Amino acid sequence: MDTRPIIAANWKMNKTPQEGQEFATKIIEKAVDITGVKFLIFPAATGLFNISEVLKGSDIGYGGQNMHQAEGGAFTGEISHSMLTACGSDSVIIGHSERRHVFGEKAGDRAEKIATALTNGLQVVHCIGETLDERKANRTEAVLREQLTQDLCKLEGYDLANIVVAYEPVWAIGTGVVAEPSQVVEAHGMVRSILADLYSGLDVSKLRILYGGSVKSANAAELYACEGVNGFLIGGASLDVDEFCKIGSIVHNEIG
Ligand code: PGA
């Protein structure tokens, strides 16, 4: 089981296929010296094929920012697991806050997507996190429990070997506001204990939980030092290959 810290780039609706390919070419060179961390890149679906041309055979993983649970059919605008794997993807993000809050993704669909992705050999980066109102109302634990319970309801404990949870407080995504270390430690501890409740016998210590929300090189060391943080899911700061690799180097230095 891979337990290396993960440094993941979520490009959202940014970068043409050509720009993605240029980034991939550069990261291949730069990543040679950044050992012990696993890089993952999530381009827009249109960019997957181009980055696969560069990254196939390398240790740098990549995949989709979302997928549909069906094998194929009349689902305009969607992509399937087999389309992702045909481009060499090894991972997929499910449940990103923008899918939940901007596009109204439903919990039942998320549960299906996660089960389908795992069954078909894709690692799932499962995003969860509370809104500011929910935090202010002291509902963070309840929200994380509800999201994990609903989204993972189709899984047995052993399925979780190929899941990476990304804790991303909604109020920290793209805002420049970063969660305080104490909030990060607390939330990551909650996620582990909720999963231990849901899946007795699961070794939650091995589960990787990423932090996401305004991560950049200037705050990466402090955030990575937080207990229970096993890497990052990075939006804005992942668009620049030097900045993204710098975050990887910081984690590489922290793990010695
Ligand atoms: P951000 O995005 O790093 O720009 O806050 C993180 C994410 O949405 O995954």
Short mmCIF file of C-alpha atoms and ligand atoms in Angstrom, two decimals:
data_model
loop_
_atom_site.label_atom_id
_atom_site.label_comp_id
_atom_site.label_asym_id
_atom_site.label_seq_id
_atom_site.Cartn_x
_atom_site.Cartn_y
_atom_site.Cartn_z
CA MET A 1 0.00 0.00 0.00
CA ASP A 2 1.38 3.38 -1.04
CA THR A 3 1.68 5.61 2.01
CA ARG A 4 3.74 8.43 0.46
CA PRO A 5 2.42 11.94 0.98
CA ILE A 6 0.40 13.15 -2.00
CA ILE A 7 0.85 16.50 -3.69
CA ALA A 8 -2.15 16.87 -5.99
CA ALA A 9 -2.93 19.58 -8.53
CA ASN A 10 -6.58 20.39 -9.22
CA TRP A 11 -6.47 22.63 -12.27
CA LYS A 12 -10.25 23.11 -12.36
CA MET A 13 -11.32 24.86 -15.60
CA ASN A 14 -7.83 26.10 -16.44
CA LYS A 15 -5.15 25.22 -18.99
CA THR A 16 -5.49 24.17 -22.62
CA PRO A 17 -4.20 20.70 -23.58
CA GLN A 18 -1.02 22.37 -24.89
CA GLU A 19 -0.45 24.26 -21.62
CA GLY A 20 -1.02 21.07 -19.66
CA GLN A 21 1.49 19.23 -21.79
CA GLU A 22 4.10 21.94 -21.20
CA PHE A 23 3.53 21.71 -17.45
CA ALA A 24 3.85 17.90 -17.59
CA THR A 25 7.11 18.13 -19.52
CA LYS A 26 8.55 20.48 -16.91
CA ILE A 27 7.40 18.51 -13.89
CA ILE A 28 9.00 15.32 -15.21
CA GLU A 29 12.38 17.11 -15.08
CA LYS A 30 11.83 18.80 -11.75
CA ALA A 31 10.33 15.82 -9.92
CA VAL A 32 13.51 13.76 -10.31
CA ASP A 33 14.94 15.39 -7.18
CA ILE A 34 11.69 15.41 -5.21
CA THR A 35 11.58 11.84 -3.99
CA GLY A 36 9.28 10.27 -1.44
CA VAL A 37 6.19 12.22 -2.51
CA LYS A 38 3.52 11.17 -4.98
CA PHE A 39 2.48 13.85 -7.46
CA LEU A 40 -1.02 13.69 -8.94
CA ILE A 41 -2.37 16.01 -11.61
CA PHE A 42 -6.05 16.59 -12.36
CA PRO A 43 -6.42 18.54 -15.60
CA ALA A 44 -9.67 19.34 -17.37
CA ALA A 45 -10.87 16.24 -19.22
CA THR A 46 -9.77 17.74 -22.55
CA GLY A 47 -6.17 17.82 -21.30
CA LEU A 48 -5.89 14.21 -20.17
CA PHE A 49 -4.75 12.71 -23.43
CA ASN A 50 -2.00 15.28 -23.93
CA ILE A 51 -0.53 14.89 -20.47
CA SER A 52 -0.73 11.12 -20.81
CA GLU A 53 1.62 11.39 -23.80
CA VAL A 54 4.20 12.90 -21.46
CA LEU A 55 3.52 11.19 -18.15
CA LYS A 56 2.84 7.60 -19.14
CA GLY A 57 5.50 5.34 -17.69
CA SER A 58 6.48 7.97 -15.10
CA ASP A 59 5.69 7.94 -11.39
CA ILE A 60 3.47 11.02 -11.74
CA GLY A 61 -0.19 10.07 -11.59
CA TYR A 62 -3.12 11.87 -13.16
CA GLY A 63 -6.84 11.62 -13.65
CA GLY A 64 -10.24 13.27 -13.88
CA GLN A 65 -11.77 16.02 -11.77
CA ASN A 66 -15.08 14.15 -11.80
CA MET A 67 -16.75 11.24 -13.60
CA HIS A 68 -20.18 9.76 -14.14
CA GLN A 69 -21.11 6.47 -12.56
CA ALA A 70 -22.50 4.91 -15.76
CA GLU A 71 -20.42 2.95 -18.23
CA GLY A 72 -21.71 5.08 -21.09
CA GLY A 73 -24.93 6.34 -22.65
CA ALA A 74 -27.11 9.41 -22.93
CA PHE A 75 -25.37 11.64 -20.36
CA THR A 76 -24.50 14.82 -22.23
CA GLY A 77 -21.44 16.55 -20.86
CA GLU A 78 -20.24 13.66 -18.72
CA ILE A 79 -17.28 11.26 -18.90
CA SER A 80 -17.02 7.65 -17.75
CA HIS A 81 -14.41 5.65 -15.84
CA SER A 82 -13.37 3.83 -19.02
CA MET A 83 -12.76 7.14 -20.79
CA LEU A 84 -10.50 8.14 -17.92
CA THR A 85 -8.59 4.87 -17.86
CA ALA A 86 -8.28 4.86 -21.66
CA CYS A 87 -6.20 8.02 -21.21
CA GLY A 88 -4.05 6.21 -18.64
CA SER A 89 -5.67 7.86 -15.59
CA ASP A 90 -5.06 6.19 -12.26
CA SER A 91 -7.17 8.51 -10.09
CA VAL A 92 -10.31 10.61 -10.00
CA ILE A 93 -11.56 13.38 -7.72
CA ILE A 94 -15.09 12.81 -6.44
CA GLY A 95 -17.18 15.24 -4.42
CA HIS A 96 -15.16 18.40 -4.85
CA SER A 97 -16.82 21.30 -3.11
CA GLU A 98 -17.54 23.00 -6.44
CA ARG A 99 -19.35 19.86 -7.67
CA ARG A 100 -21.37 19.84 -4.44
CA HIS A 101 -22.13 23.53 -4.07
CA VAL A 102 -21.94 25.03 -7.56
CA PHE A 103 -23.33 22.09 -9.56
CA GLY A 104 -25.61 20.53 -6.94
CA GLU A 105 -24.11 17.04 -7.07
CA LYS A 106 -26.26 14.64 -5.07
CA ALA A 107 -25.01 12.34 -2.31
CA GLY A 108 -26.52 9.26 -3.96
CA ASP A 109 -24.66 9.98 -7.18
CA ARG A 110 -21.41 10.49 -5.28
CA ALA A 111 -21.77 7.10 -3.58
CA GLU A 112 -22.30 5.47 -7.01
CA LYS A 113 -19.38 7.34 -8.55
CA ILE A 114 -17.00 6.32 -5.76
CA ALA A 115 -18.04 2.66 -5.89
CA THR A 116 -17.76 2.59 -9.71
CA ALA A 117 -14.35 4.26 -9.72
CA LEU A 118 -12.92 1.83 -7.14
CA THR A 119 -14.40 -1.22 -8.84
CA ASN A 120 -12.70 -0.15 -12.04
CA GLY A 121 -9.28 0.37 -10.48
CA LEU A 122 -9.25 4.13 -10.05
CA GLN A 123 -7.93 5.66 -6.85
CA VAL A 124 -10.52 8.09 -5.47
CA VAL A 125 -9.63 11.47 -3.99
CA HIS A 126 -12.80 12.03 -2.00
CA CYS A 127 -13.33 15.66 -1.02
CA ILE A 128 -15.28 16.69 2.04
CA GLY A 129 -15.55 19.87 4.08
CA GLU A 130 -17.84 22.25 5.89
CA THR A 131 -19.05 25.70 4.86
CA LEU A 132 -18.37 28.75 6.99
CA ASP A 133 -21.96 28.79 8.25
CA GLU A 134 -21.70 25.16 9.26
CA ARG A 135 -18.44 25.82 11.12
CA LYS A 136 -19.92 28.85 12.88
CA ALA A 137 -22.89 26.73 13.92
CA ASN A 138 -20.46 24.21 15.44
CA ARG A 139 -21.53 21.59 12.94
CA THR A 140 -18.14 20.66 11.43
CA GLU A 141 -18.04 17.18 12.95
CA ALA A 142 -21.66 16.49 12.01
CA VAL A 143 -21.12 17.62 8.42
CA LEU A 144 -17.98 15.53 7.96
CA ARG A 145 -19.76 12.52 9.45
CA GLU A 146 -22.75 13.00 7.17
CA GLN A 147 -20.60 13.41 4.04
CA LEU A 148 -18.45 10.35 4.81
CA THR A 149 -21.44 8.22 5.77
CA GLN A 150 -23.48 9.10 2.70
CA ASP A 151 -20.69 9.07 0.13
CA LEU A 152 -19.02 5.86 1.29
CA CYS A 153 -22.22 3.93 2.04
CA LYS A 154 -21.59 1.43 -0.75
CA LEU A 155 -18.14 0.42 0.49
CA GLU A 156 -16.73 -2.28 2.74
CA GLY A 157 -13.68 -1.46 4.88
CA TYR A 158 -11.24 -3.13 2.49
CA ASP A 159 -12.35 -0.84 -0.34
CA LEU A 160 -10.87 2.10 1.52
CA ALA A 161 -7.33 1.02 0.62
CA ASN A 162 -7.72 2.96 -2.62
CA ILE A 163 -9.37 6.05 -1.17
CA VAL A 164 -7.62 9.25 -0.24
CA VAL A 165 -9.75 11.75 1.68
CA ALA A 166 -9.21 15.45 1.04
CA TYR A 167 -10.43 17.67 3.86
CA GLU A 168 -11.18 21.01 2.23
CA PRO A 169 -13.07 23.55 4.31
CA VAL A 170 -15.23 25.35 1.77
CA TRP A 171 -14.38 28.74 3.27
CA ALA A 172 -10.67 28.16 2.59
CA ILE A 173 -10.99 27.14 -1.08
CA GLY A 174 -9.77 29.84 -3.43
CA THR A 175 -10.18 32.52 -0.76
CA GLY A 176 -6.62 32.94 0.48
CA VAL A 177 -7.93 32.14 3.95
CA VAL A 178 -6.14 29.09 5.33
CA ALA A 179 -7.43 26.97 8.18
CA GLU A 180 -5.49 27.40 11.42
CA PRO A 181 -3.18 24.48 12.24
CA SER A 182 -5.36 23.67 15.27
CA GLN A 183 -8.45 23.49 13.02
CA VAL A 184 -6.63 21.25 10.54
CA VAL A 185 -5.41 18.87 13.26
CA GLU A 186 -8.90 18.73 14.77
CA ALA A 187 -10.69 18.09 11.46
CA HIS A 188 -8.22 15.43 10.31
CA GLY A 189 -8.60 13.71 13.68
CA MET A 190 -12.38 13.82 13.24
CA VAL A 191 -12.17 12.23 9.80
CA ARG A 192 -10.02 9.39 11.12
CA SER A 193 -12.25 8.73 14.09
CA ILE A 194 -15.45 8.87 12.01
CA LEU A 195 -13.97 6.31 9.59
CA ALA A 196 -12.88 4.13 12.50
CA ASP A 197 -16.50 4.24 13.76
CA LEU A 198 -17.90 3.41 10.33
CA TYR A 199 -15.47 0.60 9.51
CA SER A 200 -14.46 -1.43 12.53
CA GLY A 201 -11.17 -3.17 11.86
CA LEU A 202 -9.98 -0.53 9.39
CA ASP A 203 -6.44 0.64 10.11
CA VAL A 204 -7.16 4.36 9.85
CA SER A 205 -3.56 5.25 10.64
CA LYS A 206 -2.61 4.18 7.10
CA LEU A 207 -5.32 6.20 5.41
CA ARG A 208 -4.04 9.32 3.67
CA ILE A 209 -5.91 12.53 4.42
CA LEU A 210 -4.97 15.60 2.41
CA TYR A 211 -5.62 19.19 3.36
CA GLY A 212 -6.92 21.56 0.67
CA GLY A 213 -7.79 25.25 0.71
CA SER A 214 -5.40 28.06 -0.26
CA VAL A 215 -2.27 25.92 0.09
CA LYS A 216 0.86 27.58 -1.30
CA SER A 217 4.61 27.30 -0.77
CA ALA A 218 4.47 30.00 1.93
CA ASN A 219 2.17 27.96 4.20
CA ALA A 220 2.96 24.37 3.12
CA ALA A 221 5.56 23.64 5.83
CA GLU A 222 3.27 24.77 8.63
CA LEU A 223 0.32 22.83 7.24
CA TYR A 224 2.32 19.68 6.55
CA ALA A 225 3.57 19.76 10.16
CA CYS A 226 -0.03 19.38 11.37
CA GLU A 227 -0.69 15.97 12.84
CA GLY A 228 -2.70 13.77 10.47
CA VAL A 229 -1.90 15.68 7.27
CA ASN A 230 -0.60 13.37 4.53
CA GLY A 231 -0.34 15.84 1.67
CA PHE A 232 -2.29 18.51 -0.16
CA LEU A 233 -4.92 19.07 -2.83
CA ILE A 234 -3.96 22.35 -4.44
CA GLY A 235 -5.96 24.57 -6.77
CA GLY A 236 -4.64 28.05 -7.59
CA ALA A 237 -1.02 27.41 -6.56
CA SER A 238 -0.87 24.24 -8.68
CA LEU A 239 -1.18 26.15 -11.95
CA ASP A 240 2.43 27.30 -11.80
CA VAL A 241 4.84 24.40 -12.16
CA ASP A 242 7.61 26.06 -10.09
CA GLU A 243 5.26 26.88 -7.22
CA PHE A 244 3.70 23.41 -7.33
CA CYS A 245 7.09 21.69 -7.29
CA LYS A 246 8.23 23.98 -4.49
CA ILE A 247 5.38 22.66 -2.35
CA GLY A 248 6.50 19.13 -3.27
CA SER A 249 10.08 19.99 -2.24
CA ILE A 250 8.92 21.38 1.09
CA VAL A 251 7.13 18.12 1.88
CA HIS A 252 10.13 16.13 0.61
CA ASN A 253 12.36 18.08 3.02
CA GLU A 254 9.94 17.60 5.92
CA ILE A 255 9.93 13.81 5.47
CA GLY A 256 13.74 13.88 5.27
P1 PGA B 1 -7.29 26.40 -3.79
O1 PGA B 1 -8.25 25.20 -4.27
O2 PGA B 1 -5.93 25.78 -3.51
O3 PGA B 1 -7.25 27.35 -4.96
O4 PGA B 1 -7.90 26.97 -2.58
C1 PGA B 1 -8.21 23.94 -3.64
C2 PGA B 1 -9.23 23.03 -4.24
O5 PGA B 1 -10.29 23.49 -4.66
O6 PGA B 1 -9.03 21.80 -4.31
#
